[in-house]
């Protein structure tokens, strides 16, 4: 628990009065290469709903995540595969050397001979074009997977960050509640010593304090878990947020106009599935091309025929008509990928609708919880005065004081829910991107 408190001290101290966010000191892992001109700086939020500190933390996590490093290496490999496929248009050269004894009179006496063949493809039945198309589709697939991985990491960082904010706000609200209950204990202790109130009233007040402390301990445990997971994602065991974000109803309730179209258009998962369909289409084309003949220009040179230039025609089957089944298999894989795109659209709509529903509900909860806290505080003050003159019971006073603490906790939770759901909406609609995307629609 001390580790959590030490890492959270500065964060908790400013939870009610937001301070200027401090940038992270160091980035871990290789940074992604920027694609396109005019891209925003890495980690810079494009929307005021995202705190600078969260944006910087998400950018660090995305940059240094091992899965992202692996994805970038896969992108480089896929780009080389495209270059390799394009080289299939170039001529191929083969040289065969022979050492032998005997033979006809033409070559008798020569123990060594060589055969040179230069083959330039003219028409390959779609094999070369299919190979290039498949390599390009695989490249798009790799790029979309990179963006998908980055978005998943950013979502994890955002959820953990706001879980830490929620825990900190709960701790501060419960601290205030404990302070008020401690003052009530002091008041009732004096009345018990003067035999004005029964001792059971003091025990009741102490039990309420224990209840609040138990809730505070749970909040500290949740905050500690969120902080440690953030440190793991950032690969920084000393990481601790320096400032807490403040709730602003003007920026933390984004509009849903055009949000679904934006989320569908920029979804990296959907792009990856589209690339899967393109790969399957290229596989079908390649399988069909294997049944077609080949035509190429050839130059050959050897001791028997000398130097010759001509056109070569070749046709062959591999495994009978297995390529027909291979083509059908690729077509079915393409259809399956297209169906998965529809399933991904459902997931996108469902996730975005859930975030907007939570965001709208949080706005209503903030208003009602703040009103409840204000009313409960006024009731508590009134009940304390009425208790002194014997018009209210001690239980009434404690219940009102507990309602104040719980209402403040609920208001803080609602504000954090609004900020967290707004961050997820900004990520899903690509209004906030921790790093420039590498895939394209």
PDB file of N, CA, C and O in Angstrom, residues 100-111 303:
ATOM      1  N   UNK A 100      31.641 -34.891 -68.051  1.00  0.00           N
ATOM      2  CA  UNK A 100      31.259 -36.253 -68.460  1.00  0.00           C
ATOM      3  C   UNK A 100      32.371 -36.884 -69.290  1.00  0.00           C
ATOM      4  O   UNK A 100      33.333 -36.228 -69.682  1.00  0.00           O
ATOM      5  N   UNK A 101      32.164 -38.142 -69.585  1.00  0.00           N
ATOM      6  CA  UNK A 101      33.049 -38.933 -70.461  1.00  0.00           C
ATOM      7  C   UNK A 101      32.218 -39.545 -71.567  1.00  0.00           C
ATOM      8  O   UNK A 101      31.048 -39.882 -71.374  1.00  0.00           O
ATOM      9  N   UNK A 102      32.824 -39.695 -72.734  1.00  0.00           N
ATOM     10  CA  UNK A 102      32.130 -40.314 -73.855  1.00  0.00           C
ATOM     11  C   UNK A 102      31.213 -39.334 -74.545  1.00  0.00           C
ATOM     12  O   UNK A 102      31.393 -38.122 -74.483  1.00  0.00           O
ATOM     13  N   UNK A 103      30.223 -39.872 -75.268  1.00  0.00           N
ATOM     14  CA  UNK A 103      29.286 -39.038 -76.001  1.00  0.00           C
ATOM     15  C   UNK A 103      29.521 -39.115 -77.486  1.00  0.00           C
ATOM     16  O   UNK A 103      30.323 -39.912 -77.996  1.00  0.00           O
ATOM     17  N   UNK A 104      28.826 -38.295 -78.257  1.00  0.00           N
ATOM     18  CA  UNK A 104      28.940 -38.300 -79.711  1.00  0.00           C
ATOM     19  C   UNK A 104      30.240 -37.625 -80.131  1.00  0.00           C
ATOM     20  O   UNK A 104      30.947 -37.009 -79.343  1.00  0.00           O
ATOM     21  N   UNK A 105      30.477 -37.732 -81.445  1.00  0.00           N
ATOM     22  CA  UNK A 105      31.714 -37.151 -81.973  1.00  0.00           C
ATOM     23  C   UNK A 105      31.728 -35.623 -81.853  1.00  0.00           C
ATOM     24  O   UNK A 105      32.782 -35.003 -81.881  1.00  0.00           O
ATOM     25  N   UNK A 106      30.539 -35.039 -81.740  1.00  0.00           N
ATOM     26  CA  UNK A 106      30.476 -33.577 -81.672  1.00  0.00           C
ATOM     27  C   UNK A 106      31.125 -33.074 -80.403  1.00  0.00           C
ATOM     28  O   UNK A 106      31.813 -32.054 -80.387  1.00  0.00           O
ATOM     29  N   UNK A 107      30.891 -33.784 -79.313  1.00  0.00           N
ATOM     30  CA  UNK A 107      31.394 -33.305 -78.036  1.00  0.00           C
ATOM     31  C   UNK A 107      32.471 -34.217 -77.456  1.00  0.00           C
ATOM     32  O   UNK A 107      32.963 -33.950 -76.372  1.00  0.00           O
ATOM     33  N   UNK A 108      32.843 -35.301 -78.197  1.00  0.00           N
ATOM     34  CA  UNK A 108      33.847 -36.210 -77.654  1.00  0.00           C
ATOM     35  C   UNK A 108      35.174 -35.463 -77.516  1.00  0.00           C
ATOM     36  O   UNK A 108      35.578 -34.724 -78.404  1.00  0.00           O
ATOM     37  N   UNK A 109      35.799 -35.704 -76.406  1.00  0.00           N
ATOM     38  CA  UNK A 109      37.068 -35.051 -76.126  1.00  0.00           C
ATOM     39  C   UNK A 109      36.925 -33.849 -75.204  1.00  0.00           C
ATOM     40  O   UNK A 109      37.913 -33.390 -74.642  1.00  0.00           O
ATOM     41  N   UNK A 110      35.690 -33.304 -75.063  1.00  0.00           N
ATOM     42  CA  UNK A 110      35.467 -32.206 -74.129  1.00  0.00           C
ATOM     43  C   UNK A 110      34.842 -32.774 -72.854  1.00  0.00           C
ATOM     44  O   UNK A 110      33.753 -33.335 -72.893  1.00  0.00           O
ATOM     45  N   UNK A 111      35.555 -32.675 -71.769  1.00  0.00           N
ATOM     46  CA  UNK A 111      35.064 -33.220 -70.506  1.00  0.00           C
ATOM     47  C   UNK A 111      34.130 -32.269 -69.772  1.00  0.00           C
ATOM     48  O   UNK A 111      33.422 -32.676 -68.869  1.00  0.00           O
ATOM     49  N   UNK A 303      27.136 -25.937 -76.363  1.00  0.00           N
ATOM     50  CA  UNK A 303      28.078 -26.421 -77.375  1.00  0.00           C
ATOM     51  C   UNK A 303      27.390 -27.212 -78.477  1.00  0.00           C
ATOM     52  O   UNK A 303      27.927 -27.346 -79.572  1.00  0.00           O
TER      53      UNK A 303
END
